[in-house]
Amino acid sequence: MKKKLTLKQIARELDVSVSTVSKALRDSAEISEDTRQKIKAFAKLYNYKPNNIALSLKNRKTKTIGVIIPEIVHHFFTTVISGIEQEANQKGYHVIICMSNNSFDKEVINMELLANGSTDGFILSVAKETQQKQDYHHLNEVVNQGMPLVMFDRVIDGIKCDKVVIDDMNGARKAVRHLIDLDCRNIALITTVDYVSVGKLRTQGYLQALEENSMQIQEDLILKVEDFDSSEEEIAAFLENKDVDGVFAVNEHFAVYAIKALQKMGLSVPEDAYVIGFTNGELSKQFIPSLTTVSQHGAEMGAQAARLLIKKLENEEVEDGPYETIVVETELVERNSTKRVQKTEILKF
Amino acid sequence: MKKKLTLKQIARELDVSVSTVSKALRDSAEISEDTRQKIKAFAKLYNYKPNNIALSLKNRKTKTIGVIIPEIVHHFFTTVISGIEQEANQKGYHVIICMSNNSFDKEVINMELLANGSTDGFILSVAKETQQKQDYHHLNEVVNQGMPLVMFDRVIDGIKCDKVVIDDMNGARKAVRHLIDLDCRNIALITTVDYVSVGKLRTQGYLQALEENSMQIQEDLILKVEDFDSSEEEIAAFLENKDVDGVFAVNEHFAVYAIKALQKMGLSVPEDAYVIGFTNGELSKQFIPSLTTVSQHGAEMGAQAARLLIKKLENEEVEDGPYETIVVETELVERNSTKRVQKTEILKF
């Protein structure tokens, strides 16, 4: 595929700003006749085709933020959206949401749809399929044309944009350390396949906590769930006949399924095993036993993402960076699923 | 407020279609010079100001559906969106979502935002505040200008548009009848204040089921929760010292709070009282005891709404109605919270 010349490349080549290039190509009177001619000649020479994104971007401010999320039936993403909404509304911005359904194609189409004059910039968490394919041309294109982008949670390292992440690795590490402090010696990890970046990072946190405490890594205590739809059965089959005294799960559903599986095996939580999940959703709060969990502060992440985007939108000078990455601290919310039980005493009686 | 002349009124007055009026006002060559002049003269005479909605609507097809929902951190609405997405994508439409946060102003602003060239039509569930204020001018305006609208769940009777509702009253009636069949005689209702239409309808279903079974309505067994944020405490205070053997709650959170309140009073569900909720969310499925609940089939509602809207969008002739209302049947999903217990036997031993 021939690489398309971008506004940004023209700007760099001619040593002018992206705005100047865009305005010149639209024949804006703000740009001197001389500069306009130079830019247009250059663009013509290199067969540059202006695309809608850049033109609409430079033409007008919509005061609208486009948000693209992988899934909507998901507590974490809905809390992030709440945070974005609140911050954006306070600053006079509207929010439009599209879903990628974790599909690469839908993500690309949604970006085109929203970039096409409806929005001033993007807040995005990439689709699983995009992570799998590692095709980020649509993200790079938007960035190259000077449309601000903020990625959150599932971010891609190479993309030049502001990012808001939680420290997934440390969140997981904290959780597993807590299990170790509770004298767990056989801690199971229930995670996702590695191409999901947050699953991978949480797995690393688990491994690191074990290593720091000189505990051996037992590969047979690690389950990488392939398919969410059959995860309940997968988890039950995995735990059967395993002698675990602690479980760390990378989301609240996996944690609840683990508790149910243990209960079916005749074990109680927290009496026989401690369980910690990730994502502080309704299920974690309402389930009995209530779940100890790593809270991601979704609303805070959303608010930070909106803050970063609006800062870029309202300050033309920072268009080319530098880019910030805000790390939102996770918090271990302790509840009944890790309530310390005096196990030796129970054994005595 | 002076009533604004609409495209539709001009069309009726001059006995032409809304499309013709819109095109004439844009000087479209599709309309004869004679008709154009007549329409423009009439519009001028009555000081008609074309607004963006109608113009963008007639100008082009965006193949995009705008969805406005009251809340996003809400299982039911996220399932409806999934249903809309699936149906729309199958038919080659995109979906853009905005949230009203239950605010009237945000609902109006979102409609303007999306009507302004981004979308071909709307799917909407109105904000609580809109129901409270009973101000529907924004909905009527869109409809009058020929932009298709489909309302779902929280619908407004007077608006001329297709609607998708669930039979809230019958759903509630079925649930309460089930409690009566289980020999409950003191059935509490935990509902919302009346201006929320679904709460009102579910309350009616409760009352009707009692009447049909010649059971007396006990006003002190009805709680109308004012504020969701303090509902857990409100429900606990309400149930305290009440001798109930059944509880019907209009959402799954209220049902879970009721179970917890009963447990704190030393009572068990289902042993001492049966509980039924509404909305078949994760909480209902995962809670222990799992919750018997009235399933609203959110995804099905979303799919039906998308189907109706696309039908209107693709058939210019049906622009003025007739309008359909699709009633999606609710289903009572029986789980452990109403598992029949032989109470007399328990009492014997």
XYZ file of C-alpha atoms in Angstrom:
698
model
C 0.000 0.000 0.000
C 1.417 3.319 -1.016
C 1.769 5.588 1.958
C -0.528 8.538 1.758
C 0.994 11.961 2.154
C -0.473 13.602 5.227
C -1.127 17.187 6.144
C 1.483 16.811 8.804
C 4.144 15.672 6.352
C 3.441 18.625 4.085
C 3.669 20.880 7.101
C 6.992 19.422 8.169
C 8.385 19.548 4.664
C 7.495 23.194 4.209
C 8.186 24.163 7.803
C 4.713 25.525 8.520
C 1.984 24.393 10.920
C -0.625 21.781 10.107
C -3.251 24.480 10.471
C -1.514 26.577 7.877
C -1.444 23.711 5.401
C -5.077 22.909 5.985
C -6.148 26.536 5.681
C -4.052 27.072 2.572
C -5.637 24.079 0.871
C -9.040 25.603 1.619
C -7.883 28.942 0.219
C -8.307 30.672 3.561
C -7.640 34.406 3.503
C -5.815 33.961 6.801
C -2.860 32.576 4.878
C -0.773 34.810 2.623
C -1.178 34.365 -1.111
C 2.464 33.365 -1.423
C 2.297 30.619 1.212
C -0.991 29.359 -0.179
C 0.465 28.935 -3.648
C 3.553 27.206 -2.338
C 1.518 24.739 -0.294
C -0.945 24.021 -3.067
C 1.818 23.440 -5.560
C 3.519 21.042 -3.174
C 0.295 19.180 -2.510
C -0.388 18.911 -6.220
C 3.131 17.723 -6.930
C 2.746 14.880 -4.439
C -0.817 14.151 -5.465
C -2.153 14.979 -2.011
C -5.887 14.365 -1.616
C -7.292 16.283 1.297
C -9.583 14.066 3.284
C -12.669 14.944 5.156
C -11.175 14.535 8.542
C -8.656 17.302 8.266
C -10.912 19.670 6.388
C -13.827 19.394 8.730
C -11.456 19.609 11.638
C -9.948 22.854 10.545
C -13.177 24.297 9.237
C -15.117 24.469 12.412
C -15.375 23.512 16.003
C -18.214 21.163 16.748
C -17.590 21.220 20.502
C -18.281 17.534 20.372
C -16.138 14.659 21.564
C -16.397 11.276 19.889
C -15.999 8.285 22.159
C -15.399 4.797 20.777
C -15.586 1.906 23.183
C -15.260 -1.827 22.576
C -18.371 -2.921 24.503
C -21.290 -1.297 26.185
C -22.709 -4.098 28.320
C -19.727 -3.686 30.584
C -19.687 -1.824 33.870
C -16.184 -0.400 33.508
C -16.807 1.263 30.150
C -20.106 2.748 31.274
C -18.417 4.329 34.282
C -15.675 5.757 32.054
C -18.365 7.294 29.853
C -20.017 8.834 32.916
C -16.698 10.443 33.784
C -16.175 11.728 30.247
C -19.718 13.119 30.143
C -19.380 14.950 33.412
C -16.064 16.583 32.596
C -17.054 17.392 28.993
C -20.413 18.869 29.936
C -18.806 21.071 32.551
C -16.567 22.490 29.860
C -19.371 22.941 27.337
C -18.657 19.893 25.184
C -21.086 17.282 23.908
C -20.317 13.597 23.806
C -21.201 11.134 21.060
C -20.576 7.445 21.662
C -20.015 4.641 19.171
C -19.286 1.014 19.843
C -16.799 -1.136 18.019
C -18.178 -4.400 19.408
C -14.518 -5.376 19.581
C -14.431 -5.485 15.784
C -11.552 -3.882 13.883
C -13.723 -2.963 10.910
C -16.377 -1.349 13.076
C -13.716 0.654 14.852
C -12.350 1.968 11.546
C -15.832 2.764 10.243
C -16.830 4.502 13.468
C -13.742 6.677 13.340
C -14.504 7.717 9.774
C -18.105 8.365 10.728
C -17.258 10.578 13.673
C -14.221 12.260 12.136
C -16.336 13.352 9.229
C -17.335 16.686 10.673
C -19.249 15.529 13.739
C -16.508 15.736 16.314
C -13.399 17.686 17.212
C -11.463 14.805 18.702
C -11.578 11.241 19.978
C -11.444 9.292 23.163
C -10.941 5.627 22.404
C -10.265 2.234 23.891
C -9.274 -0.172 21.131
C -11.152 -3.273 20.069
C -9.787 -6.697 20.937
C -9.542 -7.511 17.252
C -7.440 -4.407 16.609
C -5.020 -5.535 19.302
C -4.932 -8.953 17.716
C -4.330 -7.664 14.166
C -1.978 -4.944 15.354
C -3.274 -2.753 12.539
C -3.374 0.801 13.791
C -3.432 2.737 10.515
C -6.764 4.389 11.343
C -5.378 5.714 14.613
C -2.179 6.947 13.032
C -4.098 8.601 10.226
C -6.256 10.626 12.568
C -3.236 11.621 14.618
C -1.197 12.548 11.548
C -3.909 14.848 10.390
C -3.816 16.700 13.648
C -7.075 15.447 15.119
C -6.508 15.011 18.839
C -6.896 11.494 20.181
C -6.810 10.247 23.744
C -6.614 6.515 24.346
C -7.682 4.929 27.601
C -7.358 1.542 29.252
C -6.586 -0.533 26.172
C -3.912 1.690 24.671
C -1.326 1.096 21.955
C 2.269 1.995 22.761
C 3.359 3.374 19.406
C 0.503 5.830 18.830
C 1.379 9.476 19.343
C -1.381 10.652 21.604
C -2.286 11.288 25.207
C -3.167 8.209 27.191
C -4.985 7.376 30.384
C -4.223 4.001 31.837
C -4.503 2.313 35.123
C -1.542 0.559 36.479
C -2.926 -2.871 35.688
C 0.262 -4.612 36.619
C 0.540 -2.957 39.989
C -3.180 -3.384 40.659
C -2.817 -7.119 40.115
C 0.410 -7.191 42.114
C -1.306 -5.486 45.052
C -4.162 -7.999 44.919
C -1.895 -11.036 44.829
C 0.321 -9.581 47.551
C -2.777 -9.235 49.680
C -3.541 -12.934 49.168
C 0.034 -13.803 50.123
C -0.270 -11.670 53.257
C -3.339 -13.725 54.105
C -1.069 -16.795 54.039
C -2.266 -18.147 50.707
C 0.310 -20.489 49.199
C -1.546 -21.898 46.204
C -2.950 -18.900 44.384
C -4.806 -19.486 41.139
C -4.879 -16.848 38.411
C -7.928 -16.612 36.169
C -7.075 -14.310 33.309
C -7.703 -13.716 29.598
C -5.606 -14.666 26.603
C -2.464 -12.571 26.246
C -3.422 -10.407 23.284
C -5.814 -8.476 25.504
C -3.312 -5.983 26.890
C -4.950 -5.547 30.283
C -5.148 -9.317 30.786
C -1.467 -9.604 29.948
C -0.465 -6.829 32.352
C -2.532 -8.277 35.170
C -0.916 -11.648 34.549
C 2.497 -9.976 34.850
C 1.436 -8.438 38.164
C 0.460 -11.863 39.461
C 3.784 -13.361 38.417
C 5.753 -10.497 39.878
C 4.021 -10.705 43.263
C 4.834 -14.406 43.460
C 8.462 -13.821 42.508
C 8.907 -10.993 44.981
C 7.756 -13.349 47.681
C 9.968 -16.191 46.452
C 6.950 -18.306 45.668
C 7.121 -20.806 42.881
C 5.043 -20.185 39.783
C 2.726 -23.142 39.272
C 1.685 -23.132 35.624
C -1.222 -25.465 36.331
C -2.766 -22.799 38.581
C -3.044 -20.316 35.689
C -6.144 -20.332 33.484
C -6.297 -18.151 30.363
C -9.965 -17.998 29.444
C -10.517 -18.031 25.683
C -14.210 -17.387 25.396
C -16.195 -15.237 27.785
C -19.431 -17.037 26.923
C -18.220 -20.370 28.217
C -16.041 -18.929 30.986
C -18.251 -20.187 33.824
C -17.805 -23.800 32.720
C -14.113 -23.301 31.900
C -13.474 -21.924 35.367
C -15.398 -24.707 37.101
C -13.500 -27.368 35.159
C -10.189 -25.643 35.884
C -10.730 -25.412 39.655
C -12.021 -28.936 40.051
C -9.586 -31.127 41.992
C -7.218 -28.190 42.442
C -6.100 -27.423 45.931
C -6.140 -23.620 45.933
C -6.345 -21.343 48.942
C -6.539 -18.104 46.971
C -7.877 -16.962 43.604
C -7.096 -13.782 41.728
C -9.422 -13.138 38.776
C -8.959 -10.335 36.238
C -12.607 -9.293 36.271
C -15.586 -9.577 38.593
C -17.403 -12.198 36.562
C -14.501 -14.603 36.654
C -14.263 -13.998 40.409
C -17.956 -14.766 40.948
C -17.705 -17.897 38.789
C -14.705 -18.991 40.849
C -16.642 -18.556 44.100
C -19.554 -20.543 42.698
C -17.235 -23.298 41.487
C -15.558 -23.509 44.888
C -18.959 -23.653 46.575
C -19.985 -26.530 44.329
C -16.820 -28.312 45.420
C -18.062 -27.931 48.999
C -15.681 -25.091 49.831
C -16.596 -21.720 51.311
C -15.257 -18.260 50.586
C -13.576 -16.808 52.637
C -13.391 -19.787 55.023
C -11.566 -22.177 52.679
C -10.183 -19.853 50.026
C -9.885 -16.126 49.498
C -10.976 -14.570 46.207
C -10.119 -11.174 44.696
C -11.543 -9.750 41.475
C -10.929 -6.716 39.275
C -13.478 -3.938 38.430
C -15.553 -2.557 41.239
C -18.986 -3.152 39.713
C -22.413 -3.822 41.155
C -21.762 -7.527 41.200
C -18.739 -7.061 43.481
C -20.732 -4.859 45.837
C -23.913 -6.910 45.987
C -22.664 -10.466 45.755
C -22.613 -12.507 48.938
C -19.839 -12.753 49.997
C -19.141 -9.234 48.792
C -16.040 -9.235 46.626
C -12.662 -7.785 47.426
C -11.651 -6.172 44.174
C -9.197 -3.897 42.423
C -11.110 -0.706 41.649
C -10.118 0.972 38.392
C -11.772 4.293 39.116
C -13.452 4.315 35.702
C -15.155 7.682 36.179
C -11.828 9.233 37.119
C -10.212 7.746 34.021
C -13.000 9.173 31.861
C -12.680 12.609 33.440
C -8.905 12.610 32.919
C -9.290 11.547 29.287
C -11.785 14.352 28.635
C -9.518 16.840 30.402
C -6.536 15.883 28.231
C -8.548 16.013 25.025
C -10.106 19.383 25.749
C -6.695 20.776 26.658
C -5.405 19.745 23.221
C -8.521 21.052 21.483
C -8.302 24.444 23.091
C -4.600 24.988 22.654
C -3.568 24.927 19.012
C 0.086 25.170 19.912
C 0.283 21.777 21.602
C -0.969 19.996 18.498
C 2.267 18.112 17.949
C 2.839 17.023 21.473
C 4.374 16.448 23.923
C 2.019 13.685 24.856
C 1.035 12.792 28.374
C 0.236 9.441 29.876
C -1.767 9.668 33.054
C -1.655 6.615 35.269
C -4.726 6.383 37.460
C -3.923 4.509 40.640
C -5.908 1.402 41.368
C -7.281 0.747 44.804
C -7.785 -2.547 46.565
C -11.311 -2.462 47.973
C -11.446 -5.017 50.759
C -14.690 -6.866 51.366
C -15.867 -10.193 52.727
C -14.307 -12.492 50.117
C -10.921 -11.910 51.781
C -12.065 -11.453 55.358
C -9.314 -13.076 57.399
C -10.332 -16.379 58.885
C -8.327 -18.000 61.670
C -7.921 -21.216 59.751
C -5.857 -23.087 62.311
C -8.472 -22.479 64.950
C -11.229 -23.731 62.690
C -9.229 -26.884 62.088
C -8.869 -27.492 65.796
C -12.569 -27.676 66.520
C -44.791 30.729 22.941
C -45.750 31.331 19.365
C -46.132 28.090 17.513
C -43.587 27.706 14.811
C -44.795 26.892 11.331
C -43.440 23.513 10.307
C -42.531 21.995 6.984
C -45.386 19.614 7.474
C -47.937 22.397 7.919
C -46.746 24.129 4.777
C -46.998 20.827 2.954
C -50.544 20.244 4.187
C -51.606 23.784 3.400
C -50.286 23.604 -0.150
C -51.201 19.951 -0.662
C -47.698 18.816 -1.507
C -45.324 16.439 0.262
C -42.925 17.436 3.015
C -40.084 16.445 0.707
C -41.348 18.819 -1.944
C -41.490 21.714 0.513
C -38.026 20.983 1.789
C -36.576 20.646 -1.687
C -38.315 23.783 -2.912
C -36.890 25.800 -0.028
C -33.438 24.590 -1.041
C -34.110 25.541 -4.669
C -33.831 21.965 -5.839
C -34.114 21.485 -9.598
C -36.261 18.433 -8.893
C -39.162 20.767 -8.132
C -40.777 22.800 -10.874
C -40.097 26.519 -10.929
C -43.787 27.252 -10.410
C -44.106 25.065 -7.294
C -40.859 26.366 -5.885
C -42.038 29.961 -6.132
C -45.402 29.162 -4.587
C -43.806 27.373 -1.641
C -41.181 30.022 -1.071
C -43.769 32.784 -1.168
C -45.897 30.941 1.371
C -42.919 30.305 3.653
C -41.940 33.946 3.457
C -45.486 35.114 4.150
C -45.614 33.062 7.342
C -42.070 33.889 8.284
C -40.978 30.287 8.108
C -37.365 29.693 9.128
C -36.055 26.452 7.789
C -34.112 24.665 10.424
C -31.156 22.427 10.093
C -33.002 19.280 10.896
C -35.251 19.267 7.887
C -32.663 20.540 5.485
C -30.028 18.040 6.397
C -32.633 15.334 6.460
C -33.735 15.909 2.934
C -30.279 16.662 1.652
C -28.682 13.354 2.157
C -28.812 9.976 3.742
C -26.239 9.458 6.433
C -27.195 5.819 6.995
C -26.768 6.609 10.645
C -29.230 6.152 13.496
C -29.070 8.411 16.534
C -29.914 6.790 19.848
C -30.645 8.845 22.946
C -30.887 7.023 26.240
C -31.446 8.356 29.741
C -28.640 6.443 31.466
C -25.762 4.264 30.462
C -24.773 2.603 33.727
C -27.915 0.524 33.447
C -28.113 -3.032 32.222
C -31.440 -2.669 30.437
C -30.383 0.253 28.262
C -27.100 -1.374 27.322
C -28.931 -4.501 26.155
C -31.336 -2.382 24.098
C -28.344 -0.725 22.434
C -26.870 -4.132 21.641
C -30.128 -5.057 19.919
C -30.207 -1.791 17.964
C -26.569 -2.230 16.898
C -27.079 -5.747 15.686
C -30.172 -5.009 13.622
C -28.793 -1.719 12.260
C -25.429 -3.186 11.291
C -27.102 -6.032 9.481
C -28.967 -3.502 7.380
C -25.930 -1.333 6.740
C -26.662 1.407 9.270
C -24.334 2.972 11.807
C -25.367 3.826 15.331
C -24.417 6.919 17.326
C -25.375 7.090 20.990
C -25.919 10.098 23.225
C -26.972 10.181 26.841
C -29.445 12.563 28.375
C -28.443 11.720 31.954
C -32.170 12.010 32.609
C -31.927 15.751 32.008
C -34.494 17.524 29.847
C -31.992 20.096 28.605
C -29.431 17.486 27.663
C -32.090 15.560 25.775
C -33.030 18.643 23.752
C -29.392 19.508 23.057
C -28.573 15.938 22.033
C -31.459 15.902 19.587
C -30.277 19.126 17.995
C -26.742 17.788 17.872
C -27.687 14.538 16.160
C -30.405 15.969 13.934
C -27.946 18.441 12.549
C -26.870 16.331 9.624
C -25.343 13.417 11.492
C -28.291 11.046 11.500
C -31.327 10.020 9.460
C -33.594 9.260 12.396
C -33.855 8.697 16.133
C -34.442 5.964 18.622
C -35.146 7.438 22.023
C -36.227 6.689 25.555
C -37.137 9.917 27.305
C -35.407 11.387 30.317
C -37.108 11.298 33.713
C -37.068 15.086 33.815
C -38.849 15.277 30.458
C -41.605 13.040 31.817
C -41.804 15.242 34.883
C -41.973 18.505 32.938
C -44.221 17.033 30.252
C -42.501 19.259 27.720
C -42.258 17.362 24.471
C -41.726 20.194 21.989
C -38.383 18.810 20.837
C -39.936 15.470 20.001
C -42.866 17.020 18.200
C -40.573 19.300 16.238
C -38.514 16.462 14.877
C -41.626 14.496 13.998
C -43.298 17.471 12.347
C -40.337 17.962 10.124
C -40.558 14.437 8.884
C -37.571 12.989 10.701
C -38.504 9.482 11.770
C -38.515 8.812 15.490
C -39.034 5.557 17.348
C -39.566 5.702 21.094
C -38.915 2.743 23.342
C -39.648 1.791 26.932
C -40.293 5.265 28.336
C -42.637 6.491 25.635
C -45.002 9.470 25.464
C -48.574 8.797 24.413
C -49.233 11.908 22.342
C -46.172 11.784 20.094
C -46.813 10.634 16.537
C -44.193 7.982 16.060
C -43.577 4.264 16.180
C -43.118 2.850 19.639
C -41.677 -0.258 21.206
C -42.812 -0.962 24.717
C -42.948 -3.863 27.000
C -46.159 -4.654 28.691
C -44.972 -3.310 32.028
C -48.363 -3.649 33.620
C -48.805 -7.257 32.603
C -45.227 -8.098 33.480
C -45.809 -6.820 36.996
C -49.193 -8.526 37.154
C -47.632 -11.864 36.187
C -44.985 -11.454 38.875
C -47.464 -10.612 41.627
C -49.803 -13.377 40.503
C -46.894 -15.775 40.835
C -46.369 -14.614 44.428
C -50.072 -15.107 45.126
C -49.886 -18.622 43.646
C -47.064 -19.280 46.075
C -49.562 -18.469 48.859
C -48.150 -15.038 49.682
C -50.737 -12.942 51.466
C -48.732 -9.864 52.457
C -46.953 -8.758 49.323
C -44.876 -5.614 49.490
C -44.349 -3.442 46.427
C -41.097 -1.527 46.067
C -41.510 0.902 43.202
C -40.499 4.350 41.990
C -42.367 7.626 42.181
C -45.279 7.810 39.768
C -43.947 10.228 37.182
C -41.624 7.506 35.917
C -44.036 5.853 33.523
C -42.675 2.343 33.857
C -42.810 2.550 37.650
C -46.406 3.708 37.442
C -47.414 0.898 35.090
C -45.716 -1.740 37.211
C -47.516 -0.355 40.244
C -50.810 -0.717 38.359
C -49.952 -4.332 37.557
C -49.364 -5.021 41.230
C -52.680 -3.449 42.198
C -54.546 -5.299 39.480
C -53.152 -8.690 40.459
C -54.257 -8.109 44.044
C -57.731 -7.004 42.980
C -58.193 -9.938 40.610
C -57.474 -12.221 43.513
C -59.761 -10.309 45.866
C -56.865 -9.356 48.053
C -56.964 -6.158 49.990
C -54.568 -3.404 49.015
C -52.450 -2.530 52.017
C -51.095 0.960 51.456
C -48.452 0.490 54.129
C -46.911 -2.336 52.070
C -46.182 0.024 49.146
C -42.896 1.947 49.050
C -42.296 4.552 46.367
C -38.560 5.150 46.377
C -37.666 8.798 45.786
C -33.932 8.678 45.430
C -32.014 5.798 43.940
C -28.858 6.726 45.833
C -30.434 6.183 49.211
C -32.752 3.374 48.133
C -30.915 0.671 50.075
C -31.522 2.478 53.371
C -35.076 3.473 52.393
C -35.936 -0.145 51.618
C -34.379 -1.452 54.837
C -36.288 1.104 56.908
C -39.514 0.300 55.064
C -39.299 -3.464 55.561
C -38.297 -3.271 59.192
C -41.069 -4.567 61.464
C -43.247 -5.401 58.463
C -44.633 -8.891 58.258
C -44.300 -9.630 54.545
C -44.200 -13.016 52.873
C -43.579 -11.707 49.363
C -41.857 -8.728 47.764
C -42.218 -7.441 44.230
C -39.580 -4.861 43.268
C -39.600 -2.880 40.023
C -35.889 -3.378 39.331
C -33.174 -5.816 40.309
C -31.388 -3.461 42.662
C -34.476 -2.878 44.776
C -35.011 -6.663 44.855
C -31.452 -7.304 46.048
C -31.743 -4.573 48.685
C -34.990 -6.155 49.869
C -33.322 -9.563 50.220
C -30.469 -8.032 52.171
C -32.866 -6.144 54.430
C -34.853 -9.320 55.108
C -31.631 -11.192 55.877
C -30.627 -8.521 58.375
C -34.011 -9.024 60.038
C -33.090 -12.696 60.425
C -35.306 -13.866 57.571
C -34.299 -16.024 54.619
C -35.279 -15.874 50.980
C -37.017 -18.034 49.768
C -37.654 -19.802 53.107
C -39.440 -16.904 54.863
C -40.383 -14.649 51.978
C -40.343 -14.814 48.195
C -38.835 -11.965 46.175
C -39.287 -11.055 42.495
C -37.474 -8.282 40.640
C -37.638 -6.700 37.208
C -34.846 -6.614 34.561
C -32.915 -9.778 33.925
C -29.422 -8.409 34.533
C -26.217 -9.951 35.777
C -27.143 -9.225 39.351
C -30.313 -11.320 39.036
C -28.386 -14.197 37.519
C -25.393 -14.198 39.844
C -26.880 -13.184 43.176
C -27.391 -15.920 45.747
C -30.270 -16.709 45.916
C -30.566 -16.134 42.180
C -33.441 -13.769 41.509
C -36.754 -14.578 39.921
C -37.334 -11.636 37.644
C -39.443 -10.176 34.867
C -37.239 -10.192 31.772
C -37.799 -7.265 29.439
C -35.955 -8.716 26.459
C -33.976 -5.514 25.970
C -32.068 -6.752 22.918
C -35.354 -7.717 21.262
C -36.789 -4.264 21.997
C -33.715 -2.653 20.466
C -33.913 -4.823 17.361
C -37.612 -4.026 16.906
C -36.975 -0.310 17.317
C -34.221 -0.394 14.686
C -36.446 -2.419 12.371
C -39.289 0.107 12.627
C -36.984 3.078 12.105
C -35.235 1.605 9.070
C -38.610 0.726 7.566
C -39.636 4.370 7.825
C -36.292 5.582 6.509
C -36.404 3.371 3.459
C -39.990 4.012 2.503
C -40.663 7.666 1.803
C -44.376 7.042 1.396
C -45.002 6.041 4.995
C -43.578 9.308 6.294
C -46.882 10.458 7.734
C -47.848 7.241 9.415
C -49.684 5.073 10.267
C -47.663 4.487 13.380
C -47.072 1.137 14.981
C -46.674 0.244 18.603
C -44.948 -3.070 19.158
C -45.483 -4.629 22.536
C -42.656 -6.963 23.460
C -43.904 -9.653 25.801
C -42.213 -9.914 29.173
C -41.223 -13.259 30.570
C -41.113 -14.377 34.173
C -37.743 -16.045 34.673
C -38.076 -18.289 37.723
C -35.043 -18.771 39.925
C -34.248 -19.568 43.532
C -35.730 -16.450 45.148
C -39.199 -17.938 44.586
C -38.339 -21.614 44.903
C -41.370 -23.091 46.605
C -40.739 -23.979 50.203
C -43.074 -26.257 52.122
C -43.544 -23.745 54.882
C -45.914 -25.760 57.037
C -43.440 -28.629 57.177
C -40.646 -26.342 58.191
C -42.814 -25.034 60.991
C -43.510 -28.520 62.275
C -39.894 -29.445 62.871
